[in-house]
Coordinates of C-alpha atoms and ligand atoms in Angstrom, one line a residue:
X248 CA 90.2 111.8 109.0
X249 CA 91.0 107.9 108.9
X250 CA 94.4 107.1 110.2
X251 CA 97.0 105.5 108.4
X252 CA 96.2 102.2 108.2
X253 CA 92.7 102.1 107.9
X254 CA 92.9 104.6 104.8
X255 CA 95.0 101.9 103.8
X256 CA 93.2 99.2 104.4
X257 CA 90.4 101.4 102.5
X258 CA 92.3 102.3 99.7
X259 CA 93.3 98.7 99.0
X260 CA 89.4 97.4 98.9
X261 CA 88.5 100.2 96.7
X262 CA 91.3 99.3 94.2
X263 CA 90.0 95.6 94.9
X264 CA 86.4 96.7 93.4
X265 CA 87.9 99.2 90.5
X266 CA 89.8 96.2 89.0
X267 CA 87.1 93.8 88.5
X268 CA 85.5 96.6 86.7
X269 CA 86.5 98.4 83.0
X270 CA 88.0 101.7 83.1
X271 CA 86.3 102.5 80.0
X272 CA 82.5 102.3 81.8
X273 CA 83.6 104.6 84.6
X274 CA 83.2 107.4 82.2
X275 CA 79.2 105.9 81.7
X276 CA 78.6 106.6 85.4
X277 CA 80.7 109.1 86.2
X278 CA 79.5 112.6 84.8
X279 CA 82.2 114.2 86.1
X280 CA 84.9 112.3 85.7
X281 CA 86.8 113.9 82.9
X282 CA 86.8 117.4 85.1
X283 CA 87.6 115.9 88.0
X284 CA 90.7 114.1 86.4
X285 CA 92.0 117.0 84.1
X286 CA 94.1 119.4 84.9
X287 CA 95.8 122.3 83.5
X288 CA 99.0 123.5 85.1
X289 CA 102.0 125.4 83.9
X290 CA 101.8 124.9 80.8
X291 CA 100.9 121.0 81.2
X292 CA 97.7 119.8 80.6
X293 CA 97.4 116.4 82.6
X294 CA 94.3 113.3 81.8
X295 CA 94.1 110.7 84.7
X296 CA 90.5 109.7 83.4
X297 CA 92.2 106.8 82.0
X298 CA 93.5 105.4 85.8
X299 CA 92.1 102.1 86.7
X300 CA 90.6 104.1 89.7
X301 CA 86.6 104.3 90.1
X302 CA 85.2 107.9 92.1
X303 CA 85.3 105.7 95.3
X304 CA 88.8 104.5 94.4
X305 CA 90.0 108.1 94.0
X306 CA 88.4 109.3 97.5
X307 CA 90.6 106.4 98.9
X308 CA 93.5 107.9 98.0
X309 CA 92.6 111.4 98.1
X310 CA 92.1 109.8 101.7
X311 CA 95.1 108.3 102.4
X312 CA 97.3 111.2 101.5
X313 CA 95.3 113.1 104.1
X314 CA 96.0 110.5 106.6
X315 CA 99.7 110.2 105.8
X316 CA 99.8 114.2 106.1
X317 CA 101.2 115.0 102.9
X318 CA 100.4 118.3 103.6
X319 CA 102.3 118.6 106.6
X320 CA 105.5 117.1 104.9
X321 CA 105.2 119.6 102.3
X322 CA 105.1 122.1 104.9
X323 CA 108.3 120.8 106.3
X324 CA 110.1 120.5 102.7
X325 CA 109.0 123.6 101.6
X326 CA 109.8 125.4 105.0
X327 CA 114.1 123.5 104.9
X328 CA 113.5 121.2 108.2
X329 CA 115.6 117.9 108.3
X330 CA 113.5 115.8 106.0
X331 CA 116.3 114.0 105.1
X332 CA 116.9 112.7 108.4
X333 CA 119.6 109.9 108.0
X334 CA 121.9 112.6 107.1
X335 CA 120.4 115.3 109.0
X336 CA 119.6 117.8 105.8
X337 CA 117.3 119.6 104.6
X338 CA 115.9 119.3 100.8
X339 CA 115.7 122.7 98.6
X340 CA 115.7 121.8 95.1
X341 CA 113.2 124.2 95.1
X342 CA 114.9 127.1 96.7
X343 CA 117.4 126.7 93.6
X344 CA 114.8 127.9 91.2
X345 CA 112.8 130.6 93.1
X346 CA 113.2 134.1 92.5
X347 CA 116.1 136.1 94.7
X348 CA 113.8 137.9 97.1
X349 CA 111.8 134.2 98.4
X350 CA 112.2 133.3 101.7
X351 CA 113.9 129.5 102.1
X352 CA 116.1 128.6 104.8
X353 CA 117.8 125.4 105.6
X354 CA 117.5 124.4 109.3
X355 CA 116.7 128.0 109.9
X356 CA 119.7 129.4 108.1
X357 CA 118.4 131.7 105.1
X358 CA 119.7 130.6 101.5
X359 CA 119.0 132.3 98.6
X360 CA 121.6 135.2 99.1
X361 CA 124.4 132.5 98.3
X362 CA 121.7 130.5 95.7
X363 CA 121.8 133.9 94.1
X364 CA 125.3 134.6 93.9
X365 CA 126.2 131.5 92.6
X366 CA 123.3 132.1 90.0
X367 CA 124.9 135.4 88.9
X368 CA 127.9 133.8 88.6
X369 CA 126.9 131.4 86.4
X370 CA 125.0 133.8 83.9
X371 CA 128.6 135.5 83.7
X372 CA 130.5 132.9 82.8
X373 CA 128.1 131.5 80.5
X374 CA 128.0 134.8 78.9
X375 CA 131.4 135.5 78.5
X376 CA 132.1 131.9 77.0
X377 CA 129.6 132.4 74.9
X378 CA 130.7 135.5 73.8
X379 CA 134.3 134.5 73.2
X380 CA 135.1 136.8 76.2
X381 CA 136.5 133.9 78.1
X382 CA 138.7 131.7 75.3
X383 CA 140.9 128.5 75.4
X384 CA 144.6 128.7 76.5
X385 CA 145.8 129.4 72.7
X386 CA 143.2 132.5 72.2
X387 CA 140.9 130.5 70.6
X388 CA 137.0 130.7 71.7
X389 CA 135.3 127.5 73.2
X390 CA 133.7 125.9 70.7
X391 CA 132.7 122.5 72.6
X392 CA 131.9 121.7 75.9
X393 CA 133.1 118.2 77.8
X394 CA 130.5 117.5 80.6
X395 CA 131.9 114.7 82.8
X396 CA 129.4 113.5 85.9
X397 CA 127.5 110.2 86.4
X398 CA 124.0 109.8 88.2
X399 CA 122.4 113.3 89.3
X400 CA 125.5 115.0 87.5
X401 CA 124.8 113.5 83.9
X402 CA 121.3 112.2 83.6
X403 CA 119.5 115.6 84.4
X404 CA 121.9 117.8 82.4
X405 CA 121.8 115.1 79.8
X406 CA 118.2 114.9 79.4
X407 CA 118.0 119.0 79.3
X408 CA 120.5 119.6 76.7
X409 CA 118.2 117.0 74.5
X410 CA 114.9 119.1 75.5
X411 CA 116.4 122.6 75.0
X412 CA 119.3 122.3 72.7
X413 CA 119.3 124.5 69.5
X414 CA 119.2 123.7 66.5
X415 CA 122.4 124.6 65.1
X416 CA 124.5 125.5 68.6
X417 CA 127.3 127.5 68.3
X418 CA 128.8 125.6 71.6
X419 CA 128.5 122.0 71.3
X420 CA 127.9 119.7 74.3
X421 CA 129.2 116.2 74.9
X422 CA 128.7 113.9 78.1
X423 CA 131.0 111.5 79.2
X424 CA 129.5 109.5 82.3
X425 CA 131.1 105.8 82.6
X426 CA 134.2 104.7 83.5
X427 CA 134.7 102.6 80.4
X428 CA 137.2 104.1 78.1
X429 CA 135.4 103.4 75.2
X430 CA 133.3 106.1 76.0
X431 CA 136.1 108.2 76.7
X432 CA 137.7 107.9 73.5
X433 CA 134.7 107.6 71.1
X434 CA 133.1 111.0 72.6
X435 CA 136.6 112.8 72.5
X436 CA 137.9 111.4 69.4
X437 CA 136.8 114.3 67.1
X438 CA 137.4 116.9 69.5
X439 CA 139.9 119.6 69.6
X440 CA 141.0 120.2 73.5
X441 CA 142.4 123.9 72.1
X442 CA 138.9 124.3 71.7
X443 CA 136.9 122.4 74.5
X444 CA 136.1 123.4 77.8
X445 CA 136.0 120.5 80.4
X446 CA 133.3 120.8 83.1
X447 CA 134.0 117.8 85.8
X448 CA 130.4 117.6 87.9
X449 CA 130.3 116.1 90.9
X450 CA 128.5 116.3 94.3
X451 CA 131.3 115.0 96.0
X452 CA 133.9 114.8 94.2
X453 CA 135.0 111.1 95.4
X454 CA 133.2 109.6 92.4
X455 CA 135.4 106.8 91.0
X456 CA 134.0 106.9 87.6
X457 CA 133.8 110.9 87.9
X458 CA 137.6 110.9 88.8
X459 CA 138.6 108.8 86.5
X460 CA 137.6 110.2 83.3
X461 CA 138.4 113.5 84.6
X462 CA 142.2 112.6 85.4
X463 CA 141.7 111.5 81.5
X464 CA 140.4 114.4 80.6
X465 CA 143.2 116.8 82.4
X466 CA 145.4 114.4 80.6
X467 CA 144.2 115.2 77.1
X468 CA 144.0 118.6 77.6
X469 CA 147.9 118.6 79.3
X470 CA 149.1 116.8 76.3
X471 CA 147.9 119.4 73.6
X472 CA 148.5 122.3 75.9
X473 CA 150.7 122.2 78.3
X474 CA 150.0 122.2 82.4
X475 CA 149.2 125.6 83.0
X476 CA 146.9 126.2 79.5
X477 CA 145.4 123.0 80.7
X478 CA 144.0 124.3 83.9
X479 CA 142.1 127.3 81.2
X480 CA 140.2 124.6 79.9
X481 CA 138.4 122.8 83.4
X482 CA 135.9 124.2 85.3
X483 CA 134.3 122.1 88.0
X484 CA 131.1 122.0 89.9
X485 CA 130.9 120.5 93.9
X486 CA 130.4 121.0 97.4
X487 CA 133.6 119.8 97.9
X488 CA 135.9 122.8 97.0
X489 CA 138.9 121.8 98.9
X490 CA 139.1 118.8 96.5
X491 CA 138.4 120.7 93.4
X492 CA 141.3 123.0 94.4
X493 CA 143.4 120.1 94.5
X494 CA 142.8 118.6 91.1
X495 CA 143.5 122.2 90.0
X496 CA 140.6 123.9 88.8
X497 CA 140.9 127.5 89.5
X498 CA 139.2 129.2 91.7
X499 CA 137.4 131.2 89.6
X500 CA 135.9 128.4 87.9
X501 CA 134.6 126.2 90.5
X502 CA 130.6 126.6 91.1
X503 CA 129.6 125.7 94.5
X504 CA 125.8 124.3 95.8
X505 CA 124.9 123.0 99.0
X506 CA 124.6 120.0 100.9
X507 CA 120.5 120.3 100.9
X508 CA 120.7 119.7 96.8
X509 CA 120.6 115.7 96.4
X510 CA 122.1 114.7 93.3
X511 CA 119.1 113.9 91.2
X512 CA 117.8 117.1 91.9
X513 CA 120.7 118.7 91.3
X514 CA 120.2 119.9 87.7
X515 CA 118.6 123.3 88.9
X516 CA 121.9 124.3 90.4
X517 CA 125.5 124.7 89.3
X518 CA 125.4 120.8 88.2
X519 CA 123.2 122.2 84.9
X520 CA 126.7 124.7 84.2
X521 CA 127.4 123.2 80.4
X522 CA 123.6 123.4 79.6
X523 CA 123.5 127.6 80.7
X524 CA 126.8 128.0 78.7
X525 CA 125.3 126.0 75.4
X526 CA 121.8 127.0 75.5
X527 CA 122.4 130.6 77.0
X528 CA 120.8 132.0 80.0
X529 CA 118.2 132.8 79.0
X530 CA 117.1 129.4 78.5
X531 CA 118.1 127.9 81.2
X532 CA 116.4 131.0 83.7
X533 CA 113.0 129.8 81.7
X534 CA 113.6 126.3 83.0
X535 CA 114.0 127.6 86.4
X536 CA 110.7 129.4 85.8
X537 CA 108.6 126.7 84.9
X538 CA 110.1 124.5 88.2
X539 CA 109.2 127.4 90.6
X540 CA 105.7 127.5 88.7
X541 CA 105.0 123.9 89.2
X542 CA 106.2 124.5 93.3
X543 CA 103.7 127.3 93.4
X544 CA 101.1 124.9 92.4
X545 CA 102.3 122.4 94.3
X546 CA 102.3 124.2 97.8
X547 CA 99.4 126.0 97.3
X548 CA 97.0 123.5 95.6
X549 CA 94.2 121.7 97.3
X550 CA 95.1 117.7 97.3
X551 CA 92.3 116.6 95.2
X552 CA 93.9 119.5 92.4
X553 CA 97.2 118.8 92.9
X554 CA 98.7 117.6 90.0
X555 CA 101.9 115.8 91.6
X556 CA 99.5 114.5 94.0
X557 CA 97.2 112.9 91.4
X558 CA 100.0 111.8 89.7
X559 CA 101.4 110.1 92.7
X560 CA 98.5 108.8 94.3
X561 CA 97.6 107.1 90.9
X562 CA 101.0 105.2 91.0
X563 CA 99.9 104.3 94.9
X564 CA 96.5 103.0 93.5
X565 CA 98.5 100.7 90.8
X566 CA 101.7 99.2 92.9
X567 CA 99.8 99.0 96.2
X568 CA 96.2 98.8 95.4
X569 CA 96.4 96.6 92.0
X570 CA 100.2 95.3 92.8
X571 CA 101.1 96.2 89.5
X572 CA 105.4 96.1 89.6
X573 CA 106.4 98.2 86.6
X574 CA 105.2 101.3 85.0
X575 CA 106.4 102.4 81.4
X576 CA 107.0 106.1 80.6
X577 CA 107.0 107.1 77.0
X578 CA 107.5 110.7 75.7
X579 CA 106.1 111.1 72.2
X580 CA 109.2 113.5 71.9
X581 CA 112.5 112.9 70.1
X582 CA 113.6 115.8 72.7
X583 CA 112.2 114.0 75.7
X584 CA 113.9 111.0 74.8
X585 CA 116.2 110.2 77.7
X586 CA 113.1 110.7 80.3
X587 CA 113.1 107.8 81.5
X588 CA 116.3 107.5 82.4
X589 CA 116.2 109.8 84.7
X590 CA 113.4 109.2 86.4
X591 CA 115.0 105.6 86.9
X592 CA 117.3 107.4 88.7
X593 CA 115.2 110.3 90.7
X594 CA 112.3 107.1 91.4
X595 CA 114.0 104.4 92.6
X596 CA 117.3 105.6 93.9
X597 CA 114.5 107.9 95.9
X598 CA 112.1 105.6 96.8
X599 CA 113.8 102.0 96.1
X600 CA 113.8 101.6 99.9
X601 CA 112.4 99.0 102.4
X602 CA 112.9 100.8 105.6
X603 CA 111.9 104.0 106.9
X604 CA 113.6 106.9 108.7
X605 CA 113.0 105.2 112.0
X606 CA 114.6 102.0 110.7
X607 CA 110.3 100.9 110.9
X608 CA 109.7 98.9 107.5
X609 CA 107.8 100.6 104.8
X610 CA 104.0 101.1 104.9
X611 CA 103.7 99.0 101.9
X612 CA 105.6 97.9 98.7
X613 CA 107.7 100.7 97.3
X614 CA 109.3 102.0 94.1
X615 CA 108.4 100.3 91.4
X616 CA 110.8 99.5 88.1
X617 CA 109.9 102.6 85.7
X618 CA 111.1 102.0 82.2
X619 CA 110.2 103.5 78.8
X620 CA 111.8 104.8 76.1
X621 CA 110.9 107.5 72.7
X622 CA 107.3 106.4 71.0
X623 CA 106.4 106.1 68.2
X624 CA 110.0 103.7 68.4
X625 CA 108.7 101.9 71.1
X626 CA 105.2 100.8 69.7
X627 CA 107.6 98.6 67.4
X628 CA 109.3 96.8 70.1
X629 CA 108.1 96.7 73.3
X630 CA 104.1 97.5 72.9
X631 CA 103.4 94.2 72.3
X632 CA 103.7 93.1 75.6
X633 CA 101.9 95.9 76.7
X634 CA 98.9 95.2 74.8
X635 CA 98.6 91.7 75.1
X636 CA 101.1 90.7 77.6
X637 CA 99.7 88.6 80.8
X638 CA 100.9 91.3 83.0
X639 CA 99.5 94.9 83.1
X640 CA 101.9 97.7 83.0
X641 CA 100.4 101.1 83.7
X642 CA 101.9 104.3 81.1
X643 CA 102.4 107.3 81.3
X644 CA 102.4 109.2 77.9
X645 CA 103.7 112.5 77.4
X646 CA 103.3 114.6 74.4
X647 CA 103.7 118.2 72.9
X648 CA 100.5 119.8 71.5
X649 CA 102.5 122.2 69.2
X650 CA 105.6 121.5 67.4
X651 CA 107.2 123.8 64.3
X652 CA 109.6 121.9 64.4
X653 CA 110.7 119.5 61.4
X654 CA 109.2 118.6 58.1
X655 CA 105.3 119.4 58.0
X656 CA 102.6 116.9 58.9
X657 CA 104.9 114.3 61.2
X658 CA 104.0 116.2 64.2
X659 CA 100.1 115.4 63.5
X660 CA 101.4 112.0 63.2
X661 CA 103.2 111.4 65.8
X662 CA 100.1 113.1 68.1
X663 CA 97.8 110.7 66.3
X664 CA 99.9 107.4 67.8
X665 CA 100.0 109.0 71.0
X666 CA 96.1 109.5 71.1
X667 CA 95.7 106.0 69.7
X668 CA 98.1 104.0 72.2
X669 CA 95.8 105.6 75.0
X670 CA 92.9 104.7 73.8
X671 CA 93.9 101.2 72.7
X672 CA 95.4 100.7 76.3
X673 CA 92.0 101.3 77.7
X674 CA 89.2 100.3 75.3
X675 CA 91.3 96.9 73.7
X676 CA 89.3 95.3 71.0
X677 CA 86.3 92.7 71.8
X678 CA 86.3 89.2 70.3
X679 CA 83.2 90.1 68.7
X680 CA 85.1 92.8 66.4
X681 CA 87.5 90.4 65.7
X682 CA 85.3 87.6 64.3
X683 CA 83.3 90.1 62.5
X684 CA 86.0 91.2 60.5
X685 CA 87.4 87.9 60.0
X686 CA 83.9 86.8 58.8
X687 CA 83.4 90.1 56.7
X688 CA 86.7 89.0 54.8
X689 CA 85.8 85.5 54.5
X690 CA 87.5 83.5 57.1
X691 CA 86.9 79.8 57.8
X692 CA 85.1 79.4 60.6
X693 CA 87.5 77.0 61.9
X694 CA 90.2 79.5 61.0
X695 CA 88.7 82.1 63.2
X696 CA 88.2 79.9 66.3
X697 CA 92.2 80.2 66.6
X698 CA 92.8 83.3 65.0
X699 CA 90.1 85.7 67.1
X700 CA 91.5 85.2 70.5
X701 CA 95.2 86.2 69.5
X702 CA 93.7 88.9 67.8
X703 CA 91.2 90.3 70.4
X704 CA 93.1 93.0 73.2
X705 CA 91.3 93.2 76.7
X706 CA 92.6 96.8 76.9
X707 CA 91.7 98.0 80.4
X708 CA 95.6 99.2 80.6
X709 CA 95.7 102.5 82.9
X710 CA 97.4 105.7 81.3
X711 CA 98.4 109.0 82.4
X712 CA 98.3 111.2 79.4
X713 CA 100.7 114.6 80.0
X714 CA 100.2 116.9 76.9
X715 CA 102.7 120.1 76.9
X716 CA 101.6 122.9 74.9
X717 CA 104.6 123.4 73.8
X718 CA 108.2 121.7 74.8
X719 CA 109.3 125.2 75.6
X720 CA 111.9 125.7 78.9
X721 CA 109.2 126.5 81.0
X722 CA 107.1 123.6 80.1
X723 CA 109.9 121.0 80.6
X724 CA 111.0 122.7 83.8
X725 CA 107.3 122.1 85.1
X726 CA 107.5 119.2 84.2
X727 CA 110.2 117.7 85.5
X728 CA 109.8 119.6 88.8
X729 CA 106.1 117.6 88.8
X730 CA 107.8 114.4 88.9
X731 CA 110.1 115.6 91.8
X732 CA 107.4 116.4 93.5
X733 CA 105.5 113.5 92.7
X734 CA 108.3 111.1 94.0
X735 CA 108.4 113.4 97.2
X736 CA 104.4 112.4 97.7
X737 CA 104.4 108.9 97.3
X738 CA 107.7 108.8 99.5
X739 CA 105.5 110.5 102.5
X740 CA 103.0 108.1 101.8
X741 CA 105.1 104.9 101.9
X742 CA 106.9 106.3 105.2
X743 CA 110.3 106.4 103.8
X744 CA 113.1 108.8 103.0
X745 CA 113.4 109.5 99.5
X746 CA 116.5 111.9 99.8
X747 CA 119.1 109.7 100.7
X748 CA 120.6 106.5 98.7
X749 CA 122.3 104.1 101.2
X750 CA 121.4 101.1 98.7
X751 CA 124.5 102.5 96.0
X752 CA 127.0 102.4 98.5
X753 CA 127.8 98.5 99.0
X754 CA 128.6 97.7 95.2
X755 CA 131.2 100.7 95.5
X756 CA 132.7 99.5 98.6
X757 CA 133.0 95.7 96.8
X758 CA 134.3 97.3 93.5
X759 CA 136.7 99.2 95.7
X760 CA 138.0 95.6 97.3
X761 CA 137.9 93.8 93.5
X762 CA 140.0 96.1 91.8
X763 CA 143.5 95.7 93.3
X764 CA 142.8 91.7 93.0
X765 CA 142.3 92.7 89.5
X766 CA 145.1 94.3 89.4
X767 CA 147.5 92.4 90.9
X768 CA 147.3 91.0 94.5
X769 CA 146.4 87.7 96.0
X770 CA 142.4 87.5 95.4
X771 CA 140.5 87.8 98.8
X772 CA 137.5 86.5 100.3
X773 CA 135.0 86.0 98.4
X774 CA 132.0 84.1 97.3
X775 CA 133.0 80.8 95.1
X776 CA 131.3 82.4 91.8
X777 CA 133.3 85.8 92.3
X778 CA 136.9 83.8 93.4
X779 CA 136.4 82.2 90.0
X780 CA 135.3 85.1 88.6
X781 CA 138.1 87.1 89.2
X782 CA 140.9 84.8 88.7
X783 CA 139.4 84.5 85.1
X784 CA 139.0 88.1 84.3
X785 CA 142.8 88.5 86.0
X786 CA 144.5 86.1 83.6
Ligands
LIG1097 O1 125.2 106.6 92.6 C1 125.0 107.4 93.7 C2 125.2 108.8 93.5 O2 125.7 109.3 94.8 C3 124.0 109.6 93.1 O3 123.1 109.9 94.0 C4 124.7 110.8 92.4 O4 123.8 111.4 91.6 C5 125.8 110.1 91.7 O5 126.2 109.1 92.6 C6 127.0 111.0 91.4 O6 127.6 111.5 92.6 P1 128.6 112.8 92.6 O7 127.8 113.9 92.0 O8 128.9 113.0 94.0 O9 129.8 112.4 91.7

């Protein structure tokens, strides 16, 4: 095996000799390419063949995840050591979805004794709200839930209420994540608190924005009924049960996880409490499913099968190999709109890093921006630049093979954009089409000279194609859980820590500092641009 650096150095000349070439004419000398890129896991069915890697450029990074051990830090996730070694945890997002009897511990300490409990909890209370069993202060059954979280303890739950959500739920579910009271009032302005059940998220519970609109919330529901009927109406999800106590959520209704749970993994555990309750159990056990199904193929597949591996090592041979910054993630899914917000959050507040644990710089260049919203929306804004922008942005598209859902034939349509993006990405459209056509209909010749090269695409744009059967629970909860892990991989690779977030903590300090200048007091020490800033905004 090659160490580190020269698998490095090796994957970096191989991506050197992929890009001068087409991706298209890899499949003319490659026989095997399609079955050596495809993969069916979970429910998922997964097409790298359109990568900008070459067979010799996928060996290099086959390679250099062998010499960065990814195997070995698997080993040491799966098996709860201190991976997360700036704060001295382990990380067991994946203990939160196994079955009861598996065997995790977290720095030797076994786990899912109390990961059950908390589970079983959770499936009662979400049954009895849902039953009417547990009502609001005045008798009345909930009919609405209030999630308020920001970060891990919105963005997940968010995105799986979307996915999962029924069609006509008898419990409705709103979110409520900034601290900007528009949002406040414009979610809670149709809601009646006799009938809403307030579910304050948060890891810590020392989240300014968190706090805030909870204190908002407590206040709203005070006001209609009273202290004490108020306190019926919160339940509250933390580590930090001393400080739930003391904003006054009962006992009873405070669900616990554990430190080894960062927040953007969080949405397998207690954090995902509204979604249970509005979806049922049933659903959310079926997302747990599909995220224990995807660890199981994780852990146990070889590297060159691997989908989170592939998935990963393909971003690897883009940012480091091609230095392409960006990478655009669009679900062909009204469901699956809000994906890539949350993988904004779980990439680059994982692997947004410069550093590594030993304070050592990174191997290479790191996290990349991920953006990307719903297609076929985005093929009217954004696409453009895509197609026949100056920079390259590799995709990853995501669709669902089977859909019964909505009026018949827009699900074959929506598939056929999805099919047709790909494909245009990576074949483009030669000059030589374009002035044919133009000369078919008549064109000037002088006409065409200008007109062909604004209408010719290079194409040679990588893609990722990620086809669910169906969007079922299982499905999305393999799918998400492959992007966890895939964010895990290339944070091995890069020789950083992808469980903490250091980087979010000076803008809170500084906010912290601002905001009683803003209020009232003599403005500090600042930069000149701020000083000004804030005398402005103060007046
Ligand atoms: O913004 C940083 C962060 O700590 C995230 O990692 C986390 O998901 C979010 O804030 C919310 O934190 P908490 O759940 O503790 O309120």
């Amino acid at each position: 095996m090659a160490d580190l650096d020269t698998a490095w150095n090796r994957l970096e000349d191989a991506a050197k000799a992929a890009g001068e070439k087409r991706i298209v004419e890899f499949f003319d000398h490659e026989p095997g390419r399609l079955s050596a890129l495809t993969l069916d896991v979970a429910g998922l069915h997964l097409d790298l063949s359109k990568q900008a890697w070459d067979e010799a450029g996928l060996e290099a990074a086959l390679d250099l995840a062998h010499a960065a051990d990814v195997e070995g830090a698997r080993a040491r996730m799966f098996g709860g050591e201190a991976i997360n070694s700036s704060e001295g945890r382990a990380v067991l997002h994946t203990a939160l979805r196994a079955p009861a009897d598996a065997d995790f511990k977290a720095l030797g300490q076994p786990v899912m004794a109390d990961v059950d409990a908390v589970r079983v909890r959770m499936k009662a209370f979400a049954d009895a709200v849902r039953s009417g069993e547990i009502k609001g202060a005045t008798g009345k059954p909930f009919k609405a839930i209030l999630h308020i979280g920001i970060g891990g303890s919105d963005l997940g739950p968010r995105l799986l209420w979307d996915a999962l959500r029924p069609m006509k739920p008898s419990i409705d579910l709103r979110f409520i994540a900034n601290v900007d009271g528009a949002e406040f009032a414009l979610t809670t302005a149709d809601m009646d608190p006799e009938e809403t059940l307030v579910i304050v998220v948060s890891k810590t519970f020392t989240t300014q924005e968190t706090l805030a609109n909870a204190s908002a919330a407590r206040a709203w529901l005070v006001e209609a009924l009273g202290e004490s009927g108020a306190n019926q109406h919160l339940a509250a999800i933390s580590t930090a049960l001393d400080k739930t106590a003391a904003f006054g959520v009962p006992n009873e209704r405070v669900f616990g996880f554990w430190d080894w749970v960062g927040g953007r993994y969080s949405l397998w555990s207690s954090v995902s409490l509204s979604v249970a309750v509005a979806c049922g159990w049933d659903v959310f056990q079926g997302f747990l499913d599909g995220g224990a199904a995807m660890d199981e193929h994780f852990r146990s597949a070889p590297l060159e099968k691997n989908a989170p591996v592939l998935v990963a090592l393909a971003q690897i041979f883009n940012r480091n190999g091609l230095d392409r910054r960006a990478r655009s993630v669009v679900p062909y899914s009204h469901r699956l709109r809000r994906l890539a917000s949350f993988l904004q959050q779980l990439e680059m507040e994982s692997n947004g890093k410069s550093v590594g644990p030993n304070g050592q710089p990174a191997a290479r260049g790191t996290a990349t921006v991920v953006f990307g919203d719903e297609g076929t929306n985005v093929q009217h804004a954004y696409f453009q630049c895509m197609h026949q922008g100056t920079d390259i942005t590799p995709m990853e598209l995501i669709g669902v093979a089977k859909s019964d859902e909505g009026p018949a034939g827009m699900h074959e349509k929506l598939l056929s954009n999805l099919l047709a993006q790909a494909e245009a990405f990576m074949v483009g459209r030669a000059t030589e089409d374009v002035v044919a056509e133009l000369k078919a209909k008549g064109v000037s010749e002088a006409e065409i000279a200008t007109l062909a090269p604004q209408r010719t695409f290079a194409g040679n744009r990588p893609s990722t194609l990620v086809v669910l059967e169906r969007l079922t629970p299982r499905t999305f909860g393999a799918l998400i859980a492959l992007y966890e892990h895939k964010t895990f991989v290339e944070g091995v690779i890069w020789r950083i820590n992808s469980f903490d977030q250091w980087g979010v903590e000076l803008g809170k300090v500084m906010a912290g500092r601002i905001l009683p200048e803003l209020e009232s007091g003599a403005t500090g020490q600042h930069d000149p641009s701020t000083t000004a800033l804030i005398q402005r905004l103060k007046k």
